[in-house]
């Protein structure tokens, strides 16, 4: 909403500078986006008087003008315009001035034209940033000759002389305050904010005798979509331009002046926030207005010249034969005001906001009227708006208003008060505001306090409960004056288990040198091909977005891996030699029979180093460090099974990928990415990835740390060299050793793997270091040997023998 400060001054005198005004209104709940000033791009342009004009001696189409600009001696300016005459008052851009040219700011300096000095330039409307809509009597392609509606004081700044210096404040109006989408609404807010009176008068008009019911009729067929419809009649209409003061206010509010009747409807819409429409009665067949739902397949050509097909849920204004307007959105082609219009019907109505929004969206039309209606206007606003339109018709002398009017009001509702409890409001806000002060704040906002209840003015449709009253008190009392208070009912604010676990994960991986990233939750279906997902993969079953921005953002991701890989790819394309990234975010898995998907949290890691400083064991170490920090139980590292829960396994190199299983549940997968995956993402070096199922891991982990005392007795170390089939996994051997050795085994480490001439084909040699210790006494050789015998026997059963 653009607010003209000149228009606002008609109702309330704030007596403060623009910055103070903006700050105060923002603090009281009416957020200011910015403020500007009309014509601020013009400088050193003044009112000039043409005291003499002669033809240019060296040109057959140029003239030499002597212009009085209030500096004593006239200045000489050469112009090619044909509409300038002696005695005219014109905008004169002096030496070192700025004007507009083709929409861009340009500087004007003195020089010579065809050998004659020219100390400036005479300006057209375009060079001032205006059009003939602002000054209808001006010539579009000639110099702007100031009319009687301009101040012709020689030397005066042109902006001030033509009323092009209004200050404009742009407000962001929330959807619950449609009353503030009007000058009067903002004037009332300003009056309440600064605690000053608002000079808002009830509109009045004299009118002429006549019964409107003999001229036209109105019938509301769908009162659920139109609770009130008012109509008025003006005869002997005189179409012409509006006066300058009205055009100025429309221009400052971002509305183009057209003619007096159209301008009146726009003026009332901006002033009262109530959209209006004016019909030419000639085009209303049968002089009857029907407010009804459209018929299937019915069409209408709107004021913008486009034919639109209507559907049955849309509300229209129709005559006896056809629709003449789309209710709350736009009028029809033949419902507008023509130059030869002689009789006008004013419409001031209230339409259902949801219906207007749905209609406007389906028809691809968003107008100033629909923007107001869709926020929800009160039917009580239709009456003062219609009265103001009648008043303006008489003020402008452009027609005779018939004194009677039509008012169909089937949806009238009684005002319901809200319980007014000052003690509750203070408890809710954490303040100690006296009751009298609260009442004064509400009275400023035109609330009525009676019998323990507060009754909001008709235009405040957002007041529904005690909390709404508390908000009104708080914003006038001053949010910045409300003391800080601790939340009641909570002894101490604490993080949830999930929040603590997420922080542990993030801190752990950041500490290991990875950078956190955030990517979009919606991706392209093509991403699944890039990570080599099988066609029958369950991860291809996605939630499809009904109104996507494009194919690249058309589905919700079921795996984080493609999002992280896109980040690696972009970094490599800009020649970043290394990238270590992780994302902790949700995946979206559809559930059959359910509307909403489940959203499991996942950790995904991706990294590459063009110098080859990382390998499979780097990412393995990161995952193991993470599990240790999280307090994970004992786990196993193995190759992924065919029925692994990680559907992304196809993205990995088949011989360099592993899953981590704890207590029978797969919680992580990691490894080197498949060469085809790397090629799909344009990566020219090896890359590694990992994915962790966070909720499953959290269920297995414990927050409580268990500490053991330092050992009192020495350890015994034994080395064990084995030979076994190449297919026997080292993890199986380690698990066997731990199981057989029992509680005396403190640590087991694989320190050598060998394949070569001394080892039979299809076999491998593995060497382990075992650390044995007893916490009850010094371990004897016999005890150690007994443990080793158990280990060797258990290994033999697995096919691993002592290397000879």
PDB file of C-alpha atoms in Angstrom, residues 225-477:
ATOM      1  CA  UNK A 225     -20.754 -15.134  -1.742  1.00  0.00           C
ATOM      2  CA  UNK A 226     -22.234 -11.622  -1.636  1.00  0.00           C
ATOM      3  CA  UNK A 227     -23.523 -10.575   1.804  1.00  0.00           C
ATOM      4  CA  UNK A 228     -24.265  -6.981   0.711  1.00  0.00           C
ATOM      5  CA  UNK A 229     -24.748  -5.104  -2.540  1.00  0.00           C
ATOM      6  CA  UNK A 230     -25.433  -1.370  -2.779  1.00  0.00           C
ATOM      7  CA  UNK A 231     -26.203   0.496  -5.960  1.00  0.00           C
ATOM      8  CA  UNK A 232     -26.615   4.188  -6.773  1.00  0.00           C
ATOM      9  CA  UNK A 233     -27.630   6.101  -9.887  1.00  0.00           C
ATOM     10  CA  UNK A 234     -26.164   9.258 -11.461  1.00  0.00           C
ATOM     11  CA  UNK A 235     -27.771  10.905 -14.467  1.00  0.00           C
ATOM     12  CA  UNK A 236     -26.785  13.743 -16.790  1.00  0.00           C
ATOM     13  CA  UNK A 237     -23.202  12.545 -16.525  1.00  0.00           C
ATOM     14  CA  UNK A 238     -20.388  14.737 -17.873  1.00  0.00           C
ATOM     15  CA  UNK A 239     -17.245  12.735 -18.657  1.00  0.00           C
ATOM     16  CA  UNK A 240     -13.973  14.657 -18.459  1.00  0.00           C
ATOM     17  CA  UNK A 241     -10.631  14.870 -16.682  1.00  0.00           C
ATOM     18  CA  UNK A 242     -10.457  15.063 -12.883  1.00  0.00           C
ATOM     19  CA  UNK A 243      -9.052  18.144 -11.105  1.00  0.00           C
ATOM     20  CA  UNK A 244      -5.339  18.258 -10.380  1.00  0.00           C
ATOM     21  CA  UNK A 245      -5.651  17.514  -6.640  1.00  0.00           C
ATOM     22  CA  UNK A 246      -7.453  14.259  -7.369  1.00  0.00           C
ATOM     23  CA  UNK A 247      -5.040  13.262 -10.125  1.00  0.00           C
ATOM     24  CA  UNK A 248      -2.124  13.978  -7.804  1.00  0.00           C
ATOM     25  CA  UNK A 249      -3.430  11.667  -5.112  1.00  0.00           C
ATOM     26  CA  UNK A 250      -4.077   8.839  -7.559  1.00  0.00           C
ATOM     27  CA  UNK A 251      -0.626   9.206  -9.105  1.00  0.00           C
ATOM     28  CA  UNK A 252       1.085   9.198  -5.701  1.00  0.00           C
ATOM     29  CA  UNK A 253      -0.803   5.997  -4.846  1.00  0.00           C
ATOM     30  CA  UNK A 254       0.345   4.282  -8.030  1.00  0.00           C
ATOM     31  CA  UNK A 255      -2.967   4.575  -9.905  1.00  0.00           C
ATOM     32  CA  UNK A 256      -3.207   6.167 -13.361  1.00  0.00           C
ATOM     33  CA  UNK A 257      -5.853   8.890 -13.719  1.00  0.00           C
ATOM     34  CA  UNK A 258      -8.306   8.185 -16.586  1.00  0.00           C
ATOM     35  CA  UNK A 259     -11.506  10.251 -16.345  1.00  0.00           C
ATOM     36  CA  UNK A 260     -13.579  11.729 -13.568  1.00  0.00           C
ATOM     37  CA  UNK A 261     -15.921   8.757 -12.988  1.00  0.00           C
ATOM     38  CA  UNK A 262     -13.249   6.077 -13.168  1.00  0.00           C
ATOM     39  CA  UNK A 263     -11.043   8.264 -10.989  1.00  0.00           C
ATOM     40  CA  UNK A 264     -13.846   8.604  -8.423  1.00  0.00           C
ATOM     41  CA  UNK A 265     -14.145   4.814  -8.047  1.00  0.00           C
ATOM     42  CA  UNK A 266     -10.346   4.464  -7.722  1.00  0.00           C
ATOM     43  CA  UNK A 267     -10.182   7.394  -5.312  1.00  0.00           C
ATOM     44  CA  UNK A 268     -12.839   5.842  -3.044  1.00  0.00           C
ATOM     45  CA  UNK A 269     -11.094   2.458  -3.188  1.00  0.00           C
ATOM     46  CA  UNK A 270      -7.824   4.034  -2.043  1.00  0.00           C
ATOM     47  CA  UNK A 271      -9.489   6.304   0.524  1.00  0.00           C
ATOM     48  CA  UNK A 272     -11.863   3.821   2.150  1.00  0.00           C
ATOM     49  CA  UNK A 273     -10.336   0.510   1.064  1.00  0.00           C
ATOM     50  CA  UNK A 274     -13.641  -0.408  -0.576  1.00  0.00           C
ATOM     51  CA  UNK A 275     -13.402  -1.368  -4.264  1.00  0.00           C
ATOM     52  CA  UNK A 276     -16.171   0.147  -6.395  1.00  0.00           C
ATOM     53  CA  UNK A 277     -17.311  -0.197  -9.949  1.00  0.00           C
ATOM     54  CA  UNK A 278     -19.175   2.145 -12.282  1.00  0.00           C
ATOM     55  CA  UNK A 279     -21.472   0.714 -14.984  1.00  0.00           C
ATOM     56  CA  UNK A 280     -22.800   2.466 -18.035  1.00  0.00           C
ATOM     57  CA  UNK A 281     -26.523   1.753 -17.625  1.00  0.00           C
ATOM     58  CA  UNK A 282     -26.940   1.473 -21.424  1.00  0.00           C
ATOM     59  CA  UNK A 283     -25.090  -1.857 -21.349  1.00  0.00           C
ATOM     60  CA  UNK A 284     -27.089  -3.389 -18.467  1.00  0.00           C
ATOM     61  CA  UNK A 285     -29.856  -5.253 -20.314  1.00  0.00           C
ATOM     62  CA  UNK A 286     -33.232  -4.864 -18.653  1.00  0.00           C
ATOM     63  CA  UNK A 287     -31.687  -2.447 -16.119  1.00  0.00           C
ATOM     64  CA  UNK A 288     -31.500  -5.398 -13.730  1.00  0.00           C
ATOM     65  CA  UNK A 289     -28.384  -6.491 -11.872  1.00  0.00           C
ATOM     66  CA  UNK A 290     -28.145 -10.156 -10.852  1.00  0.00           C
ATOM     67  CA  UNK A 291     -25.411 -11.316  -8.488  1.00  0.00           C
ATOM     68  CA  UNK A 292     -25.112 -14.998  -9.258  1.00  0.00           C
ATOM     69  CA  UNK A 293     -22.728 -17.844  -9.920  1.00  0.00           C
ATOM     70  CA  UNK A 294     -21.566 -18.152 -13.498  1.00  0.00           C
ATOM     71  CA  UNK A 295     -22.996 -20.826 -15.732  1.00  0.00           C
ATOM     72  CA  UNK A 296     -20.736 -23.574 -17.050  1.00  0.00           C
ATOM     73  CA  UNK A 297     -18.985 -22.428 -20.222  1.00  0.00           C
ATOM     74  CA  UNK A 298     -20.192 -18.849 -19.905  1.00  0.00           C
ATOM     75  CA  UNK A 299     -17.702 -16.258 -21.220  1.00  0.00           C
ATOM     76  CA  UNK A 300     -16.998 -12.596 -20.628  1.00  0.00           C
ATOM     77  CA  UNK A 301     -14.686 -10.110 -22.296  1.00  0.00           C
ATOM     78  CA  UNK A 302     -13.106  -8.116 -19.463  1.00  0.00           C
ATOM     79  CA  UNK A 303     -11.953  -4.508 -19.484  1.00  0.00           C
ATOM     80  CA  UNK A 304      -8.463  -5.577 -20.543  1.00  0.00           C
ATOM     81  CA  UNK A 305      -9.943  -6.876 -23.826  1.00  0.00           C
ATOM     82  CA  UNK A 306      -9.444 -10.603 -23.130  1.00  0.00           C
ATOM     83  CA  UNK A 307     -12.209 -13.156 -23.443  1.00  0.00           C
ATOM     84  CA  UNK A 308     -12.355 -15.395 -20.380  1.00  0.00           C
ATOM     85  CA  UNK A 309     -14.239 -18.640 -19.828  1.00  0.00           C
ATOM     86  CA  UNK A 310     -16.032 -18.811 -16.484  1.00  0.00           C
ATOM     87  CA  UNK A 311     -16.820 -21.802 -14.281  1.00  0.00           C
ATOM     88  CA  UNK A 312     -19.770 -22.487 -12.011  1.00  0.00           C
ATOM     89  CA  UNK A 313     -18.042 -21.615  -8.714  1.00  0.00           C
ATOM     90  CA  UNK A 314     -17.238 -18.054  -9.904  1.00  0.00           C
ATOM     91  CA  UNK A 315     -19.467 -15.156  -8.886  1.00  0.00           C
ATOM     92  CA  UNK A 316     -20.473 -12.654 -11.565  1.00  0.00           C
ATOM     93  CA  UNK A 317     -22.479  -9.458 -11.878  1.00  0.00           C
ATOM     94  CA  UNK A 318     -24.942 -10.088 -14.696  1.00  0.00           C
ATOM     95  CA  UNK A 319     -27.801  -8.368 -16.434  1.00  0.00           C
ATOM     96  CA  UNK A 320     -30.809 -10.265 -17.780  1.00  0.00           C
ATOM     97  CA  UNK A 321     -28.727 -11.966 -20.490  1.00  0.00           C
ATOM     98  CA  UNK A 322     -25.032 -12.157 -19.695  1.00  0.00           C
ATOM     99  CA  UNK A 323     -22.282 -11.375 -17.177  1.00  0.00           C
ATOM    100  CA  UNK A 324     -21.163  -7.764 -17.179  1.00  0.00           C
ATOM    101  CA  UNK A 325     -18.424  -8.113 -14.532  1.00  0.00           C
ATOM    102  CA  UNK A 326     -16.441 -10.710 -12.600  1.00  0.00           C
ATOM    103  CA  UNK A 327     -17.422  -9.979  -8.999  1.00  0.00           C
ATOM    104  CA  UNK A 328     -14.587  -8.425  -7.019  1.00  0.00           C
ATOM    105  CA  UNK A 329     -12.055  -8.782  -9.827  1.00  0.00           C
ATOM    106  CA  UNK A 330     -12.756  -6.790 -13.005  1.00  0.00           C
ATOM    107  CA  UNK A 331     -15.609  -5.345 -15.031  1.00  0.00           C
ATOM    108  CA  UNK A 332     -16.654  -6.415 -18.484  1.00  0.00           C
ATOM    109  CA  UNK A 333     -15.635  -4.703 -21.713  1.00  0.00           C
ATOM    110  CA  UNK A 334     -18.946  -2.906 -22.140  1.00  0.00           C
ATOM    111  CA  UNK A 335     -19.511  -2.071 -18.491  1.00  0.00           C
ATOM    112  CA  UNK A 336     -16.896   0.677 -18.467  1.00  0.00           C
ATOM    113  CA  UNK A 337     -17.373   4.419 -18.761  1.00  0.00           C
ATOM    114  CA  UNK A 338     -17.321   5.781 -22.316  1.00  0.00           C
ATOM    115  CA  UNK A 339     -16.896   9.367 -23.497  1.00  0.00           C
ATOM    116  CA  UNK A 340     -20.594   9.467 -24.425  1.00  0.00           C
ATOM    117  CA  UNK A 341     -21.876   7.891 -21.196  1.00  0.00           C
ATOM    118  CA  UNK A 342     -24.861   9.793 -19.773  1.00  0.00           C
ATOM    119  CA  UNK A 343     -26.095   7.526 -16.954  1.00  0.00           C
ATOM    120  CA  UNK A 344     -23.888   5.694 -14.470  1.00  0.00           C
ATOM    121  CA  UNK A 345     -24.648   3.015 -11.874  1.00  0.00           C
ATOM    122  CA  UNK A 346     -22.272   2.932  -8.895  1.00  0.00           C
ATOM    123  CA  UNK A 347     -21.659  -0.489  -7.355  1.00  0.00           C
ATOM    124  CA  UNK A 348     -20.442  -0.769  -3.756  1.00  0.00           C
ATOM    125  CA  UNK A 349     -20.554  -4.386  -2.640  1.00  0.00           C
ATOM    126  CA  UNK A 350     -18.945  -6.957  -0.386  1.00  0.00           C
ATOM    127  CA  UNK A 351     -17.864 -10.314  -1.780  1.00  0.00           C
ATOM    128  CA  UNK A 352     -16.517 -13.451  -0.120  1.00  0.00           C
ATOM    129  CA  UNK A 353     -12.715 -13.168   0.058  1.00  0.00           C
ATOM    130  CA  UNK A 354     -11.971 -16.851  -0.617  1.00  0.00           C
ATOM    131  CA  UNK A 355     -14.257 -16.845  -3.660  1.00  0.00           C
ATOM    132  CA  UNK A 356     -12.609 -13.716  -5.098  1.00  0.00           C
ATOM    133  CA  UNK A 357      -9.119 -15.145  -4.612  1.00  0.00           C
ATOM    134  CA  UNK A 358     -10.042 -18.475  -6.210  1.00  0.00           C
ATOM    135  CA  UNK A 359     -11.679 -16.734  -9.168  1.00  0.00           C
ATOM    136  CA  UNK A 360      -8.796 -14.304  -9.680  1.00  0.00           C
ATOM    137  CA  UNK A 361      -6.256 -17.120  -9.559  1.00  0.00           C
ATOM    138  CA  UNK A 362      -8.136 -19.343 -12.010  1.00  0.00           C
ATOM    139  CA  UNK A 363      -8.585 -16.482 -14.461  1.00  0.00           C
ATOM    140  CA  UNK A 364      -4.968 -15.341 -14.050  1.00  0.00           C
ATOM    141  CA  UNK A 365      -6.085 -11.874 -12.964  1.00  0.00           C
ATOM    142  CA  UNK A 366      -4.923  -9.981  -9.887  1.00  0.00           C
ATOM    143  CA  UNK A 367      -6.250  -6.466  -9.509  1.00  0.00           C
ATOM    144  CA  UNK A 368      -6.256  -3.809  -6.797  1.00  0.00           C
ATOM    145  CA  UNK A 369      -9.875  -4.752  -6.103  1.00  0.00           C
ATOM    146  CA  UNK A 370      -9.227  -8.496  -5.765  1.00  0.00           C
ATOM    147  CA  UNK A 371      -6.197  -7.831  -3.540  1.00  0.00           C
ATOM    148  CA  UNK A 372      -8.511  -6.069  -1.093  1.00  0.00           C
ATOM    149  CA  UNK A 373     -11.505  -8.374  -1.294  1.00  0.00           C
ATOM    150  CA  UNK A 374      -9.459 -11.529  -0.828  1.00  0.00           C
ATOM    151  CA  UNK A 375      -8.220 -10.280   2.558  1.00  0.00           C
ATOM    152  CA  UNK A 376     -11.823 -10.124   3.770  1.00  0.00           C
ATOM    153  CA  UNK A 377     -13.669  -6.789   3.857  1.00  0.00           C
ATOM    154  CA  UNK A 378     -16.551  -5.993   6.179  1.00  0.00           C
ATOM    155  CA  UNK A 379     -19.927  -5.331   4.592  1.00  0.00           C
ATOM    156  CA  UNK A 380     -20.287  -2.209   6.729  1.00  0.00           C
ATOM    157  CA  UNK A 381     -17.744  -0.412   4.562  1.00  0.00           C
ATOM    158  CA  UNK A 382     -19.961  -0.374   1.481  1.00  0.00           C
ATOM    159  CA  UNK A 383     -22.233   2.396   2.769  1.00  0.00           C
ATOM    160  CA  UNK A 384     -19.665   5.167   3.507  1.00  0.00           C
ATOM    161  CA  UNK A 385     -17.852   4.327   0.266  1.00  0.00           C
ATOM    162  CA  UNK A 386     -21.011   4.838  -1.811  1.00  0.00           C
ATOM    163  CA  UNK A 387     -21.805   8.074   0.034  1.00  0.00           C
ATOM    164  CA  UNK A 388     -18.283   9.334  -0.645  1.00  0.00           C
ATOM    165  CA  UNK A 389     -18.673   8.554  -4.368  1.00  0.00           C
ATOM    166  CA  UNK A 390     -21.907  10.574  -4.443  1.00  0.00           C
ATOM    167  CA  UNK A 391     -20.191  13.431  -2.602  1.00  0.00           C
ATOM    168  CA  UNK A 392     -17.311  13.474  -5.108  1.00  0.00           C
ATOM    169  CA  UNK A 393     -19.710  13.515  -8.075  1.00  0.00           C
ATOM    170  CA  UNK A 394     -21.316  16.684  -6.716  1.00  0.00           C
ATOM    171  CA  UNK A 395     -17.944  18.147  -5.711  1.00  0.00           C
ATOM    172  CA  UNK A 396     -16.604  17.670  -9.257  1.00  0.00           C
ATOM    173  CA  UNK A 397     -19.886  18.766 -10.844  1.00  0.00           C
ATOM    174  CA  UNK A 398     -19.968  15.801 -13.190  1.00  0.00           C
ATOM    175  CA  UNK A 399     -23.505  14.531 -12.732  1.00  0.00           C
ATOM    176  CA  UNK A 400     -26.774  14.536 -10.796  1.00  0.00           C
ATOM    177  CA  UNK A 401     -27.062  11.951  -8.030  1.00  0.00           C
ATOM    178  CA  UNK A 402     -30.461  10.381  -7.435  1.00  0.00           C
ATOM    179  CA  UNK A 403     -31.042  10.681  -3.701  1.00  0.00           C
ATOM    180  CA  UNK A 404     -32.348   7.142  -3.179  1.00  0.00           C
ATOM    181  CA  UNK A 405     -30.157   4.049  -3.467  1.00  0.00           C
ATOM    182  CA  UNK A 406     -30.500   0.265  -3.377  1.00  0.00           C
ATOM    183  CA  UNK A 407     -29.178  -1.667  -0.377  1.00  0.00           C
ATOM    184  CA  UNK A 408     -29.504  -5.475  -0.465  1.00  0.00           C
ATOM    185  CA  UNK A 409     -28.104  -6.802   2.827  1.00  0.00           C
ATOM    186  CA  UNK A 410     -29.065 -10.476   3.386  1.00  0.00           C
ATOM    187  CA  UNK A 411     -25.828 -11.288   5.227  1.00  0.00           C
ATOM    188  CA  UNK A 412     -26.053  -8.753   8.036  1.00  0.00           C
ATOM    189  CA  UNK A 413     -24.484  -9.953  11.286  1.00  0.00           C
ATOM    190  CA  UNK A 414     -24.643  -8.597  14.790  1.00  0.00           C
ATOM    191  CA  UNK A 415     -21.399  -7.410  16.349  1.00  0.00           C
ATOM    192  CA  UNK A 416     -20.113  -9.758  19.070  1.00  0.00           C
ATOM    193  CA  UNK A 417     -17.963  -8.278  21.813  1.00  0.00           C
ATOM    194  CA  UNK A 418     -14.757  -9.764  23.223  1.00  0.00           C
ATOM    195  CA  UNK A 419     -14.250 -10.243  26.956  1.00  0.00           C
ATOM    196  CA  UNK A 420     -12.259  -7.309  28.313  1.00  0.00           C
ATOM    197  CA  UNK A 421     -10.096  -8.454  31.243  1.00  0.00           C
ATOM    198  CA  UNK A 422      -7.238  -6.028  32.015  1.00  0.00           C
ATOM    199  CA  UNK A 423      -5.741  -8.378  34.623  1.00  0.00           C
ATOM    200  CA  UNK A 424      -5.593 -11.200  32.080  1.00  0.00           C
ATOM    201  CA  UNK A 425      -4.019  -8.882  29.496  1.00  0.00           C
ATOM    202  CA  UNK A 426      -1.297  -7.835  31.966  1.00  0.00           C
ATOM    203  CA  UNK A 427      -0.627 -11.473  32.842  1.00  0.00           C
ATOM    204  CA  UNK A 428      -0.508 -12.395  29.157  1.00  0.00           C
ATOM    205  CA  UNK A 429       1.892  -9.573  28.265  1.00  0.00           C
ATOM    206  CA  UNK A 430       3.949  -9.656  31.461  1.00  0.00           C
ATOM    207  CA  UNK A 431       3.185  -5.980  32.079  1.00  0.00           C
ATOM    208  CA  UNK A 432       1.611  -3.814  34.769  1.00  0.00           C
ATOM    209  CA  UNK A 433      -0.430  -1.387  32.649  1.00  0.00           C
ATOM    210  CA  UNK A 434      -3.233   0.404  34.529  1.00  0.00           C
ATOM    211  CA  UNK A 435      -6.756  -0.432  33.379  1.00  0.00           C
ATOM    212  CA  UNK A 436      -7.475   3.210  32.576  1.00  0.00           C
ATOM    213  CA  UNK A 437      -4.460   3.323  30.275  1.00  0.00           C
ATOM    214  CA  UNK A 438      -5.555   0.158  28.484  1.00  0.00           C
ATOM    215  CA  UNK A 439      -9.038   1.578  28.012  1.00  0.00           C
ATOM    216  CA  UNK A 440      -7.535   4.772  26.609  1.00  0.00           C
ATOM    217  CA  UNK A 441      -5.489   2.790  24.075  1.00  0.00           C
ATOM    218  CA  UNK A 442      -8.537   0.856  22.904  1.00  0.00           C
ATOM    219  CA  UNK A 443     -10.649   3.998  22.739  1.00  0.00           C
ATOM    220  CA  UNK A 444      -8.030   5.599  20.490  1.00  0.00           C
ATOM    221  CA  UNK A 445      -8.564   2.658  18.140  1.00  0.00           C
ATOM    222  CA  UNK A 446     -12.348   3.285  18.205  1.00  0.00           C
ATOM    223  CA  UNK A 447     -13.165   0.291  20.404  1.00  0.00           C
ATOM    224  CA  UNK A 448     -16.276   0.569  22.586  1.00  0.00           C
ATOM    225  CA  UNK A 449     -16.039  -0.765  26.151  1.00  0.00           C
ATOM    226  CA  UNK A 450     -19.340  -1.847  27.690  1.00  0.00           C
ATOM    227  CA  UNK A 451     -20.264  -4.279  30.473  1.00  0.00           C
ATOM    228  CA  UNK A 452     -16.907  -6.025  30.567  1.00  0.00           C
ATOM    229  CA  UNK A 453     -16.678  -6.428  26.822  1.00  0.00           C
ATOM    230  CA  UNK A 454     -14.792  -4.635  24.076  1.00  0.00           C
ATOM    231  CA  UNK A 455     -16.583  -4.031  20.784  1.00  0.00           C
ATOM    232  CA  UNK A 456     -14.324  -3.456  17.793  1.00  0.00           C
ATOM    233  CA  UNK A 457     -15.260  -1.000  15.035  1.00  0.00           C
ATOM    234  CA  UNK A 458     -16.932  -2.662  12.059  1.00  0.00           C
ATOM    235  CA  UNK A 459     -13.814  -2.540   9.897  1.00  0.00           C
ATOM    236  CA  UNK A 460     -11.662  -4.497  12.404  1.00  0.00           C
ATOM    237  CA  UNK A 461     -12.543  -8.012  11.312  1.00  0.00           C
ATOM    238  CA  UNK A 462      -9.397  -9.421  12.983  1.00  0.00           C
ATOM    239  CA  UNK A 463     -10.548  -9.000  16.609  1.00  0.00           C
ATOM    240  CA  UNK A 464     -11.781 -12.403  17.820  1.00  0.00           C
ATOM    241  CA  UNK A 465     -10.475 -13.063  21.342  1.00  0.00           C
ATOM    242  CA  UNK A 466      -8.666 -11.666  24.391  1.00  0.00           C
ATOM    243  CA  UNK A 467      -5.247 -12.193  22.831  1.00  0.00           C
ATOM    244  CA  UNK A 468      -6.241  -9.863  19.982  1.00  0.00           C
ATOM    245  CA  UNK A 469      -7.138  -7.181  22.535  1.00  0.00           C
ATOM    246  CA  UNK A 470      -3.790  -7.736  24.241  1.00  0.00           C
ATOM    247  CA  UNK A 471      -2.048  -7.165  20.919  1.00  0.00           C
ATOM    248  CA  UNK A 472      -3.853  -3.843  20.457  1.00  0.00           C
ATOM    249  CA  UNK A 473      -2.805  -2.722  23.942  1.00  0.00           C
ATOM    250  CA  UNK A 474       0.780  -3.918  23.457  1.00  0.00           C
ATOM    251  CA  UNK A 475       1.387  -2.143  20.162  1.00  0.00           C
ATOM    252  CA  UNK A 476       0.211   1.231  21.461  1.00  0.00           C
ATOM    253  CA  UNK A 477       1.903   0.780  24.834  1.00  0.00           C
TER     254      UNK A 477
END
